[in-house]
């Protein structure tokens, strides 16, 4: 760690990380003993299960629904067994299942034969994903991206994938480095993934594998035209977290919003379900070289950014540990935070600067995801534009990695193309004019910013100690995060959690554990 501008105590930072390990350990023990319907469906997808029935039920859902209590043994063995018993290709088997074949009634063949076939299928999946990783890395290298500049992140949200393509390509030509396709309202609560291209989303577009493929192709086309690799983002959260991770790995997405706490607190998804799902989804993302973006910024939509800043920092530490436990290196951890101080707060800018600089110093290798002001946007577009200037200035000065561009019309409507253009212009102006500002300034010893950061770090440690004493699940129930309480056995999706049988089998999970160096680690 380089010299701290904030004069942070390294022993306190180490203590925060030790507390995070203690907090995550019992959660990881629970995770290791359980699977979920979403994990089994994701595994089937990575082995080749695809398609839908005449009633639009996805084939992975058909299989998992038919398994019932047999799910504790893992869905993979039944799917691979059917391939062997029926002597079918994957495409033929998928069609047969969609037409009504119940593979769960077939007598299981010799396990050695199932394992041999599994190795073949997992190898095919792994080869495709590794090709995606190599292609991404080669394009980024060829495009010679500038270092030490935040990547500019813009959203599209028309509800129609074909209209999204038009807006995404325009945004890329305007200067965006990252395009996020906002997911349709409420999709996180669907316990299945819709199939095919879609044109009727609300407030966003359905996350489907075909939509991923369409947008990936469109961004590659415009990227090749302008000589830049355009990164694609979607939302790997909710009840289908592992499945969307699998789809993203296959279709070469580059970033995923991937945070179980967001689903628990803001979508009332059962905490046991989503923490188990998160582990497997992050393993898939790690293997695919996909940057995860966490959702700590959302805490500040319900909590005061000044009074509860420590909850964001504590969650970042916990999220970091969960990410390490899933095989994610620091370079893939887009830990989240936000510029959300009340603009009427005296010295609020200094507190924002202290918080952003502290995040940078605590997580020096992470491509931090910095969110623009939203909570106090009023519809006054001129004041909103000024707030975004201050946000961009802090982002560059503290070397944030992923800069979600603020819109002057944030409180009015989904942004028009010209709003995004102005957002890019704003950020480019600040970034260019403050290129080396961060390396040319020092923070006043015992000044406002140093004292603020040290105060928040102390509060973070006290908060982590409280969570460790209570346990993470009880802490969530007692509304320690975002002032929202969620019951441990309530919420959506708990019925989809299954305890693993002693002979549970998941060849993709086993493969990823070895590839990511996780075998017997936790």
Short mmCIF file of C-alpha atoms in Angstrom, two decimals:
data_model
loop_
_atom_site.label_atom_id
_atom_site.label_comp_id
_atom_site.label_asym_id
_atom_site.label_seq_id
_atom_site.Cartn_x
_atom_site.Cartn_y
_atom_site.Cartn_z
CA UNK A 1 0.00 0.00 0.00
CA UNK A 2 1.37 3.44 -0.96
CA UNK A 3 1.63 6.26 1.56
CA UNK A 4 -1.85 7.18 2.78
CA UNK A 5 -2.94 10.72 2.01
CA UNK A 6 -5.50 10.24 4.75
CA UNK A 7 -2.97 8.94 7.27
CA UNK A 8 -5.00 5.76 7.83
CA UNK A 9 -3.78 3.28 10.43
CA UNK A 10 -2.72 0.09 8.62
CA UNK A 11 -3.29 -2.00 11.76
CA UNK A 12 -6.92 -0.88 11.83
CA UNK A 13 -7.28 -1.78 8.15
CA UNK A 14 -5.86 -5.24 8.87
CA UNK A 15 -8.30 -5.61 11.77
CA UNK A 16 -11.22 -4.76 9.50
CA UNK A 17 -10.16 -7.53 7.12
CA UNK A 18 -9.75 -10.04 9.94
CA UNK A 19 -13.23 -9.21 11.21
CA UNK A 20 -14.60 -9.68 7.69
CA UNK A 21 -13.08 -13.16 7.55
CA UNK A 22 -14.76 -14.02 10.86
CA UNK A 23 -18.10 -12.66 9.61
CA UNK A 24 -18.04 -14.58 6.33
CA UNK A 25 -16.80 -17.91 7.72
CA UNK A 26 -20.13 -19.22 9.13
CA UNK A 27 -21.93 -18.00 5.99
CA UNK A 28 -19.44 -19.92 3.84
CA UNK A 29 -20.00 -23.03 5.97
CA UNK A 30 -23.72 -22.80 5.25
CA UNK A 31 -23.07 -22.21 1.55
CA UNK A 32 -20.85 -25.30 1.31
CA UNK A 33 -23.66 -27.53 2.59
CA UNK A 34 -26.41 -26.27 0.28
CA UNK A 35 -27.43 -25.91 -3.33
CA UNK A 36 -30.34 -24.07 -4.92
CA UNK A 37 -32.66 -24.46 -7.86
CA UNK A 38 -30.82 -21.60 -9.57
CA UNK A 39 -27.40 -23.24 -9.11
CA UNK A 40 -28.71 -26.47 -10.62
CA UNK A 41 -30.33 -24.65 -13.54
CA UNK A 42 -27.12 -22.68 -14.16
CA UNK A 43 -25.11 -25.90 -14.16
CA UNK A 44 -27.48 -27.47 -16.67
CA UNK A 45 -27.12 -24.41 -18.92
CA UNK A 46 -23.33 -24.69 -18.82
CA UNK A 47 -23.61 -28.37 -19.76
CA UNK A 48 -25.83 -27.47 -22.73
CA UNK A 49 -29.47 -27.46 -21.55
CA UNK A 50 -31.39 -24.87 -23.56
CA UNK A 51 -34.74 -24.10 -25.18
CA UNK A 52 -38.30 -23.78 -23.93
CA UNK A 53 -41.53 -25.78 -23.94
CA UNK A 54 -44.63 -24.78 -25.89
CA UNK A 55 -45.70 -22.94 -22.71
CA UNK A 56 -42.42 -20.94 -22.65
CA UNK A 57 -40.98 -22.85 -19.66
CA UNK A 58 -37.17 -23.04 -19.99
CA UNK A 59 -35.75 -26.56 -20.29
CA UNK A 60 -33.50 -26.11 -17.20
CA UNK A 61 -36.60 -25.23 -15.17
CA UNK A 62 -38.46 -28.28 -16.51
CA UNK A 63 -35.65 -30.57 -15.35
CA UNK A 64 -35.23 -28.99 -11.92
CA UNK A 65 -38.99 -28.87 -11.29
CA UNK A 66 -39.30 -32.56 -12.16
CA UNK A 67 -36.43 -33.54 -9.86
CA UNK A 68 -38.14 -32.29 -6.69
CA UNK A 69 -36.34 -33.71 -3.67
CA UNK A 70 -33.82 -35.48 -5.91
CA UNK A 71 -32.23 -32.07 -6.44
CA UNK A 72 -30.09 -32.70 -3.35
CA UNK A 73 -28.05 -35.12 -5.48
CA UNK A 74 -27.43 -32.56 -8.22
CA UNK A 75 -29.30 -32.15 -11.50
CA UNK A 76 -26.22 -32.82 -13.64
CA UNK A 77 -26.16 -36.58 -13.22
CA UNK A 78 -29.76 -36.92 -14.41
CA UNK A 79 -29.20 -34.75 -17.47
CA UNK A 80 -25.98 -36.52 -18.47
CA UNK A 81 -27.55 -39.90 -17.69
CA UNK A 82 -30.35 -39.08 -20.15
CA UNK A 83 -27.81 -38.23 -22.86
CA UNK A 84 -26.24 -41.65 -22.38
CA UNK A 85 -29.43 -43.65 -21.90
CA UNK A 86 -31.19 -42.12 -24.90
CA UNK A 87 -28.04 -41.95 -27.03
CA UNK A 88 -29.03 -38.45 -28.12
CA UNK A 89 -27.17 -35.27 -28.96
CA UNK A 90 -27.64 -32.33 -26.61
CA UNK A 91 -29.93 -30.64 -29.15
CA UNK A 92 -32.06 -33.76 -29.50
CA UNK A 93 -32.33 -34.22 -25.76
CA UNK A 94 -33.30 -30.57 -25.21
CA UNK A 95 -36.07 -30.91 -27.80
CA UNK A 96 -37.29 -34.15 -26.22
CA UNK A 97 -37.44 -32.57 -22.76
CA UNK A 98 -39.29 -29.57 -24.17
CA UNK A 99 -41.74 -32.01 -25.76
CA UNK A 100 -42.41 -33.78 -22.45
CA UNK A 101 -39.64 -36.31 -21.77
CA UNK A 102 -39.18 -36.74 -17.99
CA UNK A 103 -35.50 -37.59 -17.60
CA UNK A 104 -35.84 -38.03 -13.83
CA UNK A 105 -37.58 -41.39 -14.33
CA UNK A 106 -34.65 -42.96 -16.22
CA UNK A 107 -32.54 -45.52 -14.35
CA UNK A 108 -29.10 -44.15 -13.58
CA UNK A 109 -26.24 -45.73 -15.50
CA UNK A 110 -22.74 -46.36 -14.13
CA UNK A 111 -21.38 -43.22 -12.42
CA UNK A 112 -18.02 -43.58 -14.15
CA UNK A 113 -19.72 -43.21 -17.53
CA UNK A 114 -21.58 -40.12 -16.30
CA UNK A 115 -18.34 -38.60 -15.03
CA UNK A 116 -16.55 -39.22 -18.34
CA UNK A 117 -19.33 -37.54 -20.29
CA UNK A 118 -19.39 -34.69 -17.78
CA UNK A 119 -15.71 -34.05 -18.36
CA UNK A 120 -16.37 -33.72 -22.08
CA UNK A 121 -19.25 -31.25 -21.58
CA UNK A 122 -17.44 -29.15 -18.99
CA UNK A 123 -14.38 -29.00 -21.24
CA UNK A 124 -16.54 -27.66 -24.09
CA UNK A 125 -17.98 -24.96 -21.83
CA UNK A 126 -14.57 -24.03 -20.43
CA UNK A 127 -13.05 -23.80 -23.90
CA UNK A 128 -15.72 -21.35 -25.06
CA UNK A 129 -15.30 -19.16 -21.99
CA UNK A 130 -11.51 -19.15 -22.24
CA UNK A 131 -11.80 -18.09 -25.88
CA UNK A 132 -13.99 -15.19 -24.74
CA UNK A 133 -11.43 -14.14 -22.12
CA UNK A 134 -8.60 -14.27 -24.66
CA UNK A 135 -10.58 -12.29 -27.22
CA UNK A 136 -11.44 -9.58 -24.68
CA UNK A 137 -7.84 -9.29 -23.51
CA UNK A 138 -6.49 -9.20 -27.06
CA UNK A 139 -8.91 -6.44 -28.09
CA UNK A 140 -8.17 -4.32 -25.02
CA UNK A 141 -4.45 -4.66 -25.71
CA UNK A 142 -4.87 -3.87 -29.39
CA UNK A 143 -6.96 -0.79 -28.63
CA UNK A 144 -4.23 0.57 -26.32
CA UNK A 145 -6.61 1.94 -23.70
CA UNK A 146 -5.42 4.89 -21.68
CA UNK A 147 -4.32 4.07 -18.16
CA UNK A 148 -5.23 5.97 -15.03
CA UNK A 149 -8.56 7.21 -16.37
CA UNK A 150 -11.95 6.01 -15.15
CA UNK A 151 -14.02 4.03 -17.63
CA UNK A 152 -17.15 5.97 -18.58
CA UNK A 153 -20.33 3.97 -17.94
CA UNK A 154 -23.67 4.78 -19.59
CA UNK A 155 -27.04 3.03 -19.49
CA UNK A 156 -29.70 2.12 -22.03
CA UNK A 157 -33.19 1.22 -20.88
CA UNK A 158 -35.77 1.27 -23.66
CA UNK A 159 -37.36 -2.13 -23.00
CA UNK A 160 -36.77 -3.16 -26.61
CA UNK A 161 -33.44 -4.85 -27.33
CA UNK A 162 -33.36 -3.51 -30.89
CA UNK A 163 -33.93 0.06 -29.71
CA UNK A 164 -31.32 -0.55 -26.99
CA UNK A 165 -28.83 -1.42 -29.74
CA UNK A 166 -29.39 1.94 -31.48
CA UNK A 167 -28.94 3.87 -28.23
CA UNK A 168 -25.96 1.78 -27.12
CA UNK A 169 -24.11 2.26 -30.40
CA UNK A 170 -24.80 6.00 -30.27
CA UNK A 171 -23.53 6.18 -26.69
CA UNK A 172 -20.36 4.30 -27.64
CA UNK A 173 -19.72 6.71 -30.50
CA UNK A 174 -20.26 9.62 -28.08
CA UNK A 175 -17.46 8.29 -25.87
CA UNK A 176 -18.86 5.65 -23.50
CA UNK A 177 -16.48 2.84 -22.54
CA UNK A 178 -19.14 0.71 -20.85
CA UNK A 179 -22.77 0.11 -21.81
CA UNK A 180 -25.17 -1.20 -19.16
CA UNK A 181 -28.46 -2.61 -20.38
CA UNK A 182 -30.85 -1.90 -17.52
CA UNK A 183 -32.95 -4.95 -16.71
CA UNK A 184 -36.74 -4.76 -16.91
CA UNK A 185 -38.49 -3.83 -13.67
CA UNK A 186 -39.08 -6.86 -11.47
CA UNK A 187 -37.00 -9.42 -13.40
CA UNK A 188 -34.89 -10.05 -10.31
CA UNK A 189 -38.00 -11.62 -8.75
CA UNK A 190 -38.60 -14.08 -11.61
CA UNK A 191 -37.38 -17.59 -10.79
CA UNK A 192 -36.72 -18.33 -14.45
CA UNK A 193 -34.87 -16.66 -17.32
CA UNK A 194 -37.05 -15.62 -20.29
CA UNK A 195 -36.08 -17.02 -23.67
CA UNK A 196 -35.16 -15.30 -26.92
CA UNK A 197 -35.07 -11.64 -28.01
CA UNK A 198 -37.54 -9.34 -26.23
CA UNK A 199 -39.18 -6.01 -27.08
CA UNK A 200 -41.62 -5.40 -24.23
CA UNK A 201 -39.67 -4.61 -21.07
CA UNK A 202 -40.70 -1.97 -18.51
CA UNK A 203 -38.06 0.51 -17.37
CA UNK A 204 -35.46 -1.75 -18.95
CA UNK A 205 -35.00 -4.81 -21.16
CA UNK A 206 -35.27 -8.48 -20.18
CA UNK A 207 -31.95 -10.18 -19.52
CA UNK A 208 -31.98 -13.17 -21.87
CA UNK A 209 -29.15 -15.03 -23.53
CA UNK A 210 -30.33 -13.98 -26.98
CA UNK A 211 -30.47 -10.33 -25.90
CA UNK A 212 -26.91 -10.67 -24.57
CA UNK A 213 -25.82 -12.06 -27.93
CA UNK A 214 -27.54 -9.28 -29.89
CA UNK A 215 -26.00 -6.50 -27.81
CA UNK A 216 -22.56 -8.10 -27.75
CA UNK A 217 -22.52 -8.24 -31.55
CA UNK A 218 -23.69 -4.62 -31.82
CA UNK A 219 -21.02 -3.30 -29.44
CA UNK A 220 -18.29 -5.29 -31.17
CA UNK A 221 -19.34 -3.75 -34.48
CA UNK A 222 -19.18 -0.17 -33.25
CA UNK A 223 -16.03 -0.90 -31.23
CA UNK A 224 -14.25 -2.16 -34.32
CA UNK A 225 -15.34 0.98 -36.18
CA UNK A 226 -13.96 3.39 -33.58
CA UNK A 227 -10.97 1.31 -32.46
CA UNK A 228 -12.10 0.66 -28.88
CA UNK A 229 -13.32 -2.35 -26.92
CA UNK A 230 -16.77 -1.50 -25.56
CA UNK A 231 -17.64 -3.33 -22.36
CA UNK A 232 -21.11 -4.78 -21.83
CA UNK A 233 -22.86 -4.89 -18.45
CA UNK A 234 -25.98 -6.62 -17.17
CA UNK A 235 -27.52 -7.54 -13.84
CA UNK A 236 -26.42 -10.82 -12.28
CA UNK A 237 -28.62 -10.52 -9.21
CA UNK A 238 -32.00 -11.75 -8.04
CA UNK A 239 -33.42 -15.25 -8.08
CA UNK A 240 -31.52 -16.26 -11.25
CA UNK A 241 -28.12 -14.90 -10.22
CA UNK A 242 -26.05 -18.00 -11.22
CA UNK A 243 -27.94 -18.52 -14.48
CA UNK A 244 -27.34 -14.98 -15.66
CA UNK A 245 -23.66 -15.38 -14.73
CA UNK A 246 -23.52 -18.51 -16.89
CA UNK A 247 -25.21 -16.72 -19.80
CA UNK A 248 -22.83 -13.78 -19.45
CA UNK A 249 -19.79 -16.08 -19.44
CA UNK A 250 -21.00 -17.79 -22.62
CA UNK A 251 -21.87 -14.55 -24.47
CA UNK A 252 -18.81 -12.54 -23.33
CA UNK A 253 -20.24 -9.92 -21.05
CA UNK A 254 -17.56 -7.89 -19.28
CA UNK A 255 -19.21 -6.71 -16.05
CA UNK A 256 -22.07 -7.88 -13.89
CA UNK A 257 -23.95 -6.20 -11.07
CA UNK A 258 -23.44 -9.05 -8.61
CA UNK A 259 -24.31 -8.47 -4.96
CA UNK A 260 -26.56 -10.63 -2.79
CA UNK A 261 -27.09 -7.88 -0.20
CA UNK A 262 -28.86 -5.75 -2.79
CA UNK A 263 -31.37 -8.55 -3.43
CA UNK A 264 -31.94 -9.14 0.28
CA UNK A 265 -32.39 -5.52 1.30
CA UNK A 266 -34.10 -3.99 -1.71
CA UNK A 267 -35.90 -6.92 -3.37
CA UNK A 268 -36.77 -9.01 -0.27
CA UNK A 269 -35.04 -12.12 -1.61
CA UNK A 270 -34.32 -14.69 1.09
CA UNK A 271 -30.83 -14.22 2.49
CA UNK A 272 -29.92 -17.93 2.60
CA UNK A 273 -30.96 -18.39 -1.02
CA UNK A 274 -29.09 -15.43 -2.39
CA UNK A 275 -25.83 -15.91 -0.46
CA UNK A 276 -25.64 -19.51 -1.71
CA UNK A 277 -26.41 -18.32 -5.24
CA UNK A 278 -23.87 -15.51 -5.00
CA UNK A 279 -20.95 -17.86 -4.34
CA UNK A 280 -21.49 -19.92 -7.50
CA UNK A 281 -22.28 -16.86 -9.63
CA UNK A 282 -19.03 -15.21 -8.55
CA UNK A 283 -17.07 -18.38 -9.27
CA UNK A 284 -18.45 -18.29 -12.82
CA UNK A 285 -17.66 -14.58 -13.16
CA UNK A 286 -14.13 -15.10 -11.86
CA UNK A 287 -13.50 -17.87 -14.38
CA UNK A 288 -14.89 -15.69 -17.20
CA UNK A 289 -12.82 -12.64 -16.21
CA UNK A 290 -15.98 -10.63 -15.57
CA UNK A 291 -15.76 -7.64 -13.23
CA UNK A 292 -18.43 -7.73 -10.53
CA UNK A 293 -20.05 -4.50 -9.39
CA UNK A 294 -21.40 -4.48 -5.85
CA UNK A 295 -24.30 -2.38 -4.61
CA UNK A 296 -23.20 -0.50 -1.51
CA UNK A 297 -24.29 2.75 -3.15
CA UNK A 298 -27.90 1.65 -2.67
CA UNK A 299 -27.57 1.85 1.12
CA UNK A 300 -27.45 5.62 0.79
CA UNK A 301 -30.86 5.76 -0.85
CA UNK A 302 -32.42 4.91 2.52
CA UNK A 303 -29.65 5.97 4.93
CA UNK A 304 -27.95 9.34 5.35
CA UNK A 305 -24.58 9.42 3.57
CA UNK A 306 -22.89 11.36 6.36
CA UNK A 307 -24.27 9.48 9.36
CA UNK A 308 -24.09 5.97 7.85
CA UNK A 309 -20.96 6.16 5.69
CA UNK A 310 -19.38 3.39 7.77
CA UNK A 311 -22.04 0.89 6.64
CA UNK A 312 -20.81 1.32 3.05
CA UNK A 313 -17.17 0.78 4.02
CA UNK A 314 -18.01 -2.22 6.19
CA UNK A 315 -20.01 -3.80 3.38
CA UNK A 316 -17.11 -3.22 0.99
CA UNK A 317 -14.81 -5.16 3.34
CA UNK A 318 -17.35 -8.00 3.64
CA UNK A 319 -17.97 -8.05 -0.10
CA UNK A 320 -14.24 -8.17 -0.72
CA UNK A 321 -13.91 -11.24 1.49
CA UNK A 322 -16.84 -13.03 -0.13
CA UNK A 323 -15.28 -12.24 -3.51
CA UNK A 324 -11.91 -13.69 -2.48
CA UNK A 325 -13.73 -16.77 -1.17
CA UNK A 326 -15.28 -17.17 -4.63
CA UNK A 327 -11.96 -17.00 -6.46
CA UNK A 328 -12.29 -13.38 -7.63
CA UNK A 329 -9.02 -11.43 -7.69
CA UNK A 330 -9.02 -7.79 -6.57
CA UNK A 331 -8.77 -6.58 -10.18
CA UNK A 332 -12.29 -7.94 -10.79
CA UNK A 333 -13.89 -6.35 -7.71
CA UNK A 334 -15.86 -3.26 -8.71
CA UNK A 335 -16.78 -2.43 -5.14
CA UNK A 336 -19.52 0.17 -5.03
CA UNK A 337 -19.98 3.55 -3.36
CA UNK A 338 -21.74 6.80 -4.21
CA UNK A 339 -21.67 10.60 -4.14
CA UNK A 340 -24.82 11.14 -2.05
CA UNK A 341 -24.12 13.77 0.63
CA UNK A 342 -26.89 16.32 1.10
CA UNK A 343 -25.76 19.29 -1.05
CA UNK A 344 -26.88 21.63 1.75
CA UNK A 345 -24.37 20.03 4.16
CA UNK A 346 -21.49 22.38 4.93
CA UNK A 347 -18.20 20.87 3.71
CA UNK A 348 -20.11 18.00 2.14
CA UNK A 349 -17.66 18.02 -0.77
CA UNK A 350 -14.76 17.41 1.62
CA UNK A 351 -16.60 14.50 3.25
CA UNK A 352 -17.31 13.02 -0.19
CA UNK A 353 -13.66 13.41 -1.14
CA UNK A 354 -12.54 11.75 2.09
CA UNK A 355 -14.90 8.81 1.56
CA UNK A 356 -13.82 8.27 -2.06
CA UNK A 357 -10.12 8.58 -1.25
CA UNK A 358 -10.51 6.16 1.64
CA UNK A 359 -12.16 3.58 -0.63
CA UNK A 360 -9.26 3.98 -3.05
CA UNK A 361 -6.67 3.49 -0.30
CA UNK A 362 -8.45 0.56 1.34
CA UNK A 363 -8.91 -1.30 -1.97
CA UNK A 364 -5.97 -0.13 -4.11
CA UNK A 365 -6.26 -2.82 -6.81
CA UNK A 366 -10.05 -2.79 -7.17
CA UNK A 367 -11.70 -1.01 -10.14
CA UNK A 368 -14.03 0.87 -7.80
CA UNK A 369 -17.53 1.60 -9.09
CA UNK A 370 -18.48 5.19 -8.24
CA UNK A 371 -22.15 6.21 -8.51
CA UNK A 372 -23.29 9.76 -9.33
CA UNK A 373 -25.68 11.91 -7.27
CA UNK A 374 -29.28 10.75 -7.52
CA UNK A 375 -30.93 11.11 -4.11
CA UNK A 376 -30.80 14.91 -4.07
CA UNK A 377 -31.44 15.53 -7.75
CA UNK A 378 -34.52 17.78 -7.94
CA UNK A 379 -35.24 18.43 -11.60
CA UNK A 380 -33.18 21.64 -11.54
CA UNK A 381 -30.98 20.61 -14.46
CA UNK A 382 -28.44 23.40 -13.91
CA UNK A 383 -27.81 22.49 -10.29
CA UNK A 384 -27.78 18.82 -11.28
CA UNK A 385 -25.08 19.52 -13.85
CA UNK A 386 -22.98 21.30 -11.23
CA UNK A 387 -23.37 18.38 -8.83
CA UNK A 388 -22.13 16.05 -11.56
CA UNK A 389 -19.09 18.29 -12.10
CA UNK A 390 -18.16 17.91 -8.43
CA UNK A 391 -18.76 14.16 -8.64
CA UNK A 392 -16.55 13.83 -11.72
CA UNK A 393 -13.83 15.91 -10.08
CA UNK A 394 -13.72 13.64 -7.03
CA UNK A 395 -13.83 10.53 -9.22
CA UNK A 396 -10.73 11.59 -11.16
CA UNK A 397 -8.90 13.03 -8.16
CA UNK A 398 -9.30 9.79 -6.21
CA UNK A 399 -8.65 7.49 -9.20
CA UNK A 400 -11.95 5.64 -9.30
CA UNK A 401 -12.10 2.85 -11.86
CA UNK A 402 -15.70 2.76 -13.14
CA UNK A 403 -17.49 6.09 -13.45
CA UNK A 404 -21.26 5.94 -13.82
CA UNK A 405 -22.03 9.19 -15.56
CA UNK A 406 -24.53 11.49 -13.89
CA UNK A 407 -27.42 12.91 -15.93
CA UNK A 408 -28.56 16.50 -15.61
CA UNK A 409 -32.14 15.18 -16.02
CA UNK A 410 -31.73 12.38 -13.47
CA UNK A 411 -34.94 13.30 -11.61
CA UNK A 412 -37.06 13.86 -14.71
CA UNK A 413 -36.95 10.95 -17.18
CA UNK A 414 -34.89 8.15 -18.67
CA UNK A 415 -32.04 10.07 -20.31
CA UNK A 416 -32.22 11.17 -23.93
CA UNK A 417 -29.17 10.70 -26.17
CA UNK A 418 -28.29 14.39 -25.83
CA UNK A 419 -28.30 14.06 -22.01
CA UNK A 420 -25.76 11.26 -22.30
CA UNK A 421 -23.69 13.33 -24.71
CA UNK A 422 -23.54 16.19 -22.18
CA UNK A 423 -22.63 13.71 -19.43
CA UNK A 424 -19.69 12.42 -21.48
CA UNK A 425 -18.58 15.98 -22.32
CA UNK A 426 -18.70 16.90 -18.64
CA UNK A 427 -16.59 13.91 -17.59
CA UNK A 428 -14.06 14.30 -20.42
CA UNK A 429 -13.51 17.95 -19.58
CA UNK A 430 -12.86 17.20 -15.91
CA UNK A 431 -10.68 14.16 -16.60
CA UNK A 432 -8.50 15.98 -19.11
CA UNK A 433 -8.05 19.11 -17.00
CA UNK A 434 -7.24 17.20 -13.82
CA UNK A 435 -5.17 14.42 -15.44
CA UNK A 436 -2.32 14.56 -12.88
CA UNK A 437 -4.06 16.44 -10.09
CA UNK A 438 -4.17 13.40 -7.79
CA UNK A 439 -0.38 12.93 -7.86
CA UNK A 440 0.23 16.65 -7.35
CA UNK A 441 -1.73 17.28 -4.16
CA UNK A 442 -1.39 16.38 -0.49
CA UNK A 443 -4.07 16.34 2.16
CA UNK A 444 -3.63 18.62 5.16
CA UNK A 445 -2.37 16.74 8.22
CA UNK A 446 -5.20 16.47 10.76
CA UNK A 447 -7.40 18.43 8.39
CA UNK A 448 -11.10 17.88 7.77
CA UNK A 449 -10.62 15.09 5.25
CA UNK A 450 -8.06 13.13 7.27
CA UNK A 451 -10.15 13.35 10.43
CA UNK A 452 -13.32 12.37 8.58
CA UNK A 453 -11.75 9.28 7.01
CA UNK A 454 -10.20 8.19 10.28
CA UNK A 455 -13.55 8.65 12.03
CA UNK A 456 -15.34 6.51 9.41
CA UNK A 457 -12.69 3.79 9.63
CA UNK A 458 -13.10 3.67 13.42
CA UNK A 459 -16.89 3.48 13.05
CA UNK A 460 -16.46 0.75 10.42
CA UNK A 461 -14.43 -1.40 12.80
CA UNK A 462 -16.97 -0.94 15.59
CA UNK A 463 -19.73 -1.88 13.14
CA UNK A 464 -17.87 -4.98 11.93
CA UNK A 465 -17.34 -6.04 15.54
CA UNK A 466 -21.07 -5.70 16.13
CA UNK A 467 -21.86 -7.78 13.04
CA UNK A 468 -19.34 -10.44 14.04
CA UNK A 469 -20.93 -10.71 17.48
CA UNK A 470 -24.48 -10.99 16.09
CA UNK A 471 -23.70 -12.90 12.92
CA UNK A 472 -24.40 -11.55 9.44
CA UNK A 473 -27.85 -13.09 9.07
CA UNK A 474 -29.07 -11.72 12.42
CA UNK A 475 -27.51 -8.35 11.61
CA UNK A 476 -29.57 -8.13 8.43
CA UNK A 477 -32.69 -9.13 10.36
CA UNK A 478 -31.95 -6.41 12.92
CA UNK A 479 -31.74 -3.80 10.08
CA UNK A 480 -28.10 -2.89 10.58
CA UNK A 481 -27.73 -2.31 6.82
CA UNK A 482 -29.65 0.47 5.03
CA UNK A 483 -32.09 0.56 7.98
CA UNK A 484 -34.02 -2.29 6.33
CA UNK A 485 -35.01 -5.47 8.21
CA UNK A 486 -35.39 -8.81 6.44
CA UNK A 487 -36.37 -12.04 8.28
CA UNK A 488 -33.93 -14.93 7.96
CA UNK A 489 -36.56 -17.43 6.82
CA UNK A 490 -38.74 -14.94 4.98
CA UNK A 491 -38.43 -13.31 1.60
CA UNK A 492 -38.62 -14.82 -1.85
CA UNK A 493 -36.96 -18.04 -2.92
CA UNK A 494 -36.23 -19.81 0.37
CA UNK A 495 -38.08 -22.92 -0.81
CA UNK A 496 -35.45 -23.21 -3.56
CA UNK A 497 -32.63 -23.91 -1.09
CA UNK A 498 -31.72 -27.59 -0.69
CA UNK A 499 -29.26 -29.31 1.61
CA UNK A 500 -26.73 -31.34 -0.36
CA UNK A 501 -26.75 -35.12 -0.08
CA UNK A 502 -23.44 -36.84 0.85
CA UNK A 503 -23.04 -37.92 -2.80
CA UNK A 504 -24.09 -34.59 -4.33
CA UNK A 505 -22.58 -34.16 -7.78
CA UNK A 506 -21.91 -30.97 -9.73
CA UNK A 507 -19.10 -31.31 -12.31
CA UNK A 508 -19.02 -27.58 -13.17
CA UNK A 509 -18.70 -26.58 -9.51
CA UNK A 510 -15.94 -29.15 -9.03
CA UNK A 511 -14.10 -27.93 -12.13
CA UNK A 512 -14.30 -24.26 -11.12
CA UNK A 513 -13.10 -24.99 -7.60
CA UNK A 514 -9.93 -26.52 -9.04
CA UNK A 515 -9.44 -23.82 -11.69
CA UNK A 516 -9.87 -21.01 -9.16
CA UNK A 517 -7.74 -22.64 -6.45
CA UNK A 518 -10.67 -23.00 -4.06
CA UNK A 519 -10.55 -26.75 -3.39
CA UNK A 520 -10.45 -27.25 0.40
CA UNK A 521 -9.65 -23.55 0.85
CA UNK A 522 -12.61 -22.54 3.03
#
